Amino acid sequence: MIKEGFDPSSIAIVCLESATRNELWSAGNYATFEDLDSTKILCDNGHRLKGLEYEAVIVATNQWPVNEAVLYVALSRAVHALVVCGPRALGDRLGL
């Protein structure tokens, strides 16, 4: 997404569960909502981002089924670009 012109601070990785968020935090240089600056991509749980919007959103999960309310919040944060990463059943649920 950065190669496509999105500023890092306009990208959010929205995790549907804490285990996925923790894995991503340990593997990359991502920011929490409280520590976000212009050089980092936000990576946090969907329920913490309710009411906020980002130019580009990556929804990430390792599990199925997922909480439908958190899934809705995660998917609806995207303004211009949305990527969904998860089990095939999630893609099927979303009609992808």
XYZ file of N, CA and C in Angstrom:
288
model
N 0.823 -1.196 0.000
C 0.000 0.000 0.000
C 0.864 1.255 0.000
N 2.003 1.179 0.653
C 2.910 2.326 0.636
C 3.419 2.561 -0.783
N 3.716 1.475 -1.500
C 4.161 1.598 -2.891
C 3.083 2.199 -3.780
N 1.835 2.086 -3.379
C 0.729 2.654 -4.140
C 0.436 4.097 -3.741
N 1.250 4.661 -2.855
C 1.129 6.071 -2.521
C 0.459 6.396 -1.203
N 0.075 5.396 -0.443
C -0.539 5.674 0.860
C 0.537 6.011 1.881
N 0.318 7.050 2.631
C 1.206 7.423 3.726
C 1.078 6.384 4.838
N 2.185 5.992 5.496
C 2.084 4.981 6.559
C 1.042 5.304 7.628
N 0.914 6.565 7.996
C -0.043 6.924 9.047
C -1.489 6.853 8.580
N -1.714 6.646 7.278
C -3.082 6.521 6.768
C -3.491 5.066 6.565
N -2.610 4.139 6.990
C -2.867 2.706 6.844
C -3.110 2.102 8.219
N -4.101 1.231 8.312
C -4.368 0.521 9.568
C -4.480 -0.966 9.291
N -3.798 -1.751 10.116
C -4.017 -3.189 10.142
C -4.976 -3.424 11.294
N -6.150 -3.894 10.964
C -7.184 -4.093 11.971
C -7.302 -5.586 12.242
N -6.942 -5.983 13.444
C -6.968 -7.393 13.832
C -8.295 -7.713 14.515
N -8.786 -8.910 14.244
C -10.065 -9.307 14.825
C -9.908 -10.001 16.162
N -8.677 -10.308 16.544
C -8.425 -10.880 17.860
C -7.031 -10.485 18.328
N -6.833 -10.478 19.641
C -5.567 -10.037 20.227
C -4.389 -10.919 19.838
N -4.601 -12.215 19.647
C -3.498 -13.113 19.302
C -2.868 -12.699 17.968
N -3.683 -12.369 16.981
C -3.154 -11.928 15.689
C -2.424 -10.605 15.844
N -3.007 -9.675 16.576
C -2.354 -8.386 16.822
C -1.001 -8.568 17.485
N -0.936 -9.424 18.495
C 0.324 -9.644 19.204
C 1.382 -10.262 18.295
N 0.983 -11.188 17.424
C 1.923 -11.780 16.463
C 2.480 -10.712 15.531
N 1.621 -9.855 15.034
C 2.072 -8.801 14.128
C 2.959 -7.790 14.845
N 2.605 -7.420 16.069
C 3.439 -6.500 16.836
C 4.845 -7.055 17.015
N 4.949 -8.354 17.295
C 6.268 -8.936 17.531
C 7.079 -9.080 16.244
N 6.409 -9.096 15.092
C 7.098 -9.320 13.816
C 7.420 -8.030 13.057
N 6.842 -6.920 13.442
C 7.031 -5.704 12.655
C 7.142 -4.462 13.505
N 7.345 -3.357 12.835
C 7.475 -2.068 13.497
C 6.165 -1.297 13.360
N 5.148 -1.770 14.061
C 3.820 -1.171 13.984
C 3.527 -0.365 15.241
N 2.572 0.521 15.138
C 2.205 1.378 16.260
C 0.857 0.973 16.828
N 0.691 1.215 18.114
C -0.621 1.112 18.727
C -1.338 2.439 18.489
N -2.605 2.488 18.808
C -3.373 3.711 18.642
C -2.734 4.863 19.417
N -2.238 4.590 20.623
C -1.647 5.635 21.464
C -0.279 6.098 20.971
N 0.462 5.236 20.274
C 1.837 5.537 19.874
C 1.989 5.871 18.394
N 0.908 6.115 17.713
C 0.953 6.345 16.270
C 1.687 7.641 15.943
N 2.576 7.560 14.943
C 3.205 8.763 14.399
C 3.191 8.650 12.875
N 3.726 9.625 12.185
C 3.611 9.680 10.725
C 4.456 8.649 9.989
N 5.319 7.935 10.694
C 6.195 6.971 10.025
C 5.766 5.523 10.221
N 4.742 5.283 11.023
C 4.349 3.918 11.348
C 2.932 3.599 10.893
N 2.731 2.335 10.635
C 1.406 1.810 10.312
C 0.742 1.382 11.609
N -0.503 1.744 11.772
C -1.265 1.353 12.948
C -1.608 -0.131 12.872
N -1.468 -0.833 13.977
C -1.879 -2.235 14.076
C -2.558 -2.406 15.425
N -3.869 -2.604 15.404
C -4.590 -2.730 16.670
C -5.877 -3.518 16.456
N -6.562 -3.797 17.543
C -7.812 -4.556 17.486
C -8.948 -3.692 16.943
N -9.876 -4.357 16.247
C -10.998 -3.655 15.637
C -11.836 -2.864 16.610
N -12.099 -3.420 17.782
C -12.980 -2.719 18.718
C -12.365 -1.417 19.221
N -11.046 -1.296 19.169
C -10.397 -0.054 19.610
C -10.467 1.044 18.549
N -10.782 0.686 17.311
C -10.781 1.660 16.222
C -12.178 2.079 15.794
N -13.170 1.686 16.570
C -14.551 2.038 16.235
C -14.687 3.560 16.131
N -15.298 4.004 15.046
C -15.516 5.427 14.844
C -14.398 6.138 14.105
N -13.285 5.452 13.834
C -12.165 6.056 13.122
C -12.120 5.532 11.695
N -11.554 6.322 10.788
C -11.423 5.897 9.395
C -9.975 6.037 8.958
N -9.566 5.177 8.029
C -8.220 5.200 7.472
C -8.322 5.064 5.965
N -7.394 5.678 5.256
C -7.395 5.611 3.799
C -7.326 4.165 3.314
N -6.474 3.374 3.949
C -6.294 1.973 3.565
C -6.344 1.098 4.817
N -7.054 -0.014 4.715
C -7.212 -0.922 5.853
C -6.904 -2.347 5.417
N -6.145 -3.027 6.261
C -5.908 -4.456 6.106
C -6.581 -5.129 7.293
N -7.553 -5.980 7.029
C -8.233 -6.727 8.086
C -7.525 -8.075 8.195
N -7.081 -8.416 9.392
C -6.293 -9.636 9.582
C -6.871 -10.506 10.694
N -6.966 -11.810 10.403
C -7.400 -12.783 11.405
C -6.838 -14.151 11.052
N -6.626 -14.960 12.063
C -6.228 -16.357 11.878
C -7.372 -17.300 12.204
N -8.492 -16.757 12.638
C -9.560 -17.601 13.177
C -10.851 -17.499 12.376
N -11.625 -18.538 12.477
C -12.992 -18.560 11.974
C -13.780 -19.484 12.863
N -14.968 -19.142 13.289
C -15.693 -17.910 12.974
C -15.150 -16.720 13.752
N -15.588 -15.532 13.381
C -15.178 -14.303 14.052
C -16.409 -13.580 14.572
N -16.191 -12.671 15.493
C -17.264 -11.842 16.026
C -17.776 -10.925 14.916
N -19.042 -11.053 14.565
C -19.625 -10.291 13.448
C -19.573 -8.777 13.686
N -19.773 -8.345 14.907
C -19.753 -6.908 15.191
C -18.349 -6.337 14.994
N -17.335 -7.046 15.464
C -15.953 -6.594 15.297
C -15.569 -6.639 13.817
N -16.019 -7.659 13.100
C -15.761 -7.751 11.662
C -16.357 -6.544 10.942
N -17.580 -6.189 11.256
C -18.218 -5.027 10.633
C -17.424 -3.754 10.903
N -17.021 -3.546 12.143
C -16.238 -2.355 12.489
C -14.939 -2.343 11.688
N -14.252 -3.490 11.623
C -12.985 -3.564 10.901
C -13.159 -3.228 9.425
N -14.136 -3.829 8.789
C -14.351 -3.618 7.359
C -14.769 -2.187 7.040
N -15.497 -1.567 7.931
C -16.037 -0.233 7.660
C -15.065 0.899 7.999
N -13.844 0.605 8.391
C -12.838 1.637 8.673
C -12.182 2.150 7.401
N -12.247 1.394 6.295
C -11.548 1.731 5.053
C -12.272 2.816 4.261
N -11.516 3.792 3.777
C -12.066 4.849 2.939
C -11.813 4.552 1.460
N -10.561 4.172 1.101
C -10.217 3.975 -0.312
C -9.764 2.564 -0.666
N -9.125 1.857 0.253
C -8.592 0.527 -0.073
C -8.833 -0.421 1.103
N -9.177 -1.665 0.751
C -9.439 -2.688 1.767
C -8.827 -4.006 1.313
N -8.056 -4.628 2.203
C -7.483 -5.949 1.980
C -7.924 -6.824 3.149
N -8.390 -8.034 2.857
C -8.821 -8.964 3.901
C -7.902 -10.171 3.868
N -7.272 -10.474 4.995
C -6.370 -11.623 5.125
C -6.917 -12.532 6.211
N -7.251 -13.761 5.846
C -7.791 -14.685 6.830
C -8.141 -16.011 6.196
N -8.795 -16.874 6.948
C -9.190 -18.184 6.442
C -10.166 -18.065 5.265
N -10.179 -19.078 4.434
C -11.070 -19.108 3.263
C -12.532 -18.905 3.677
N -12.918 -19.445 4.827
C -14.303 -19.301 5.273
C -14.682 -17.824 5.469
N -13.733 -16.996 5.864
C -14.002 -15.572 5.996
C -14.273 -14.967 4.620
N -13.450 -15.301 3.644
C -13.677 -14.826 2.289
C -15.009 -15.275 1.744
N -15.364 -16.540 2.010
C -16.668 -17.047 1.589
C -17.797 -16.266 2.243
N -17.667 -15.981 3.532
C -18.677 -15.220 4.286
C -18.888 -13.837 3.693
N -17.779 -13.247 3.189
C -17.833 -11.900 2.631
C -18.146 -11.883 1.143
N -18.285 -13.057 0.555
C -18.583 -13.138 -0.865
C -17.389 -12.847 -1.749
N -16.199 -13.097 -1.244
C -14.973 -12.833 -2.025
C -14.555 -14.063 -2.808
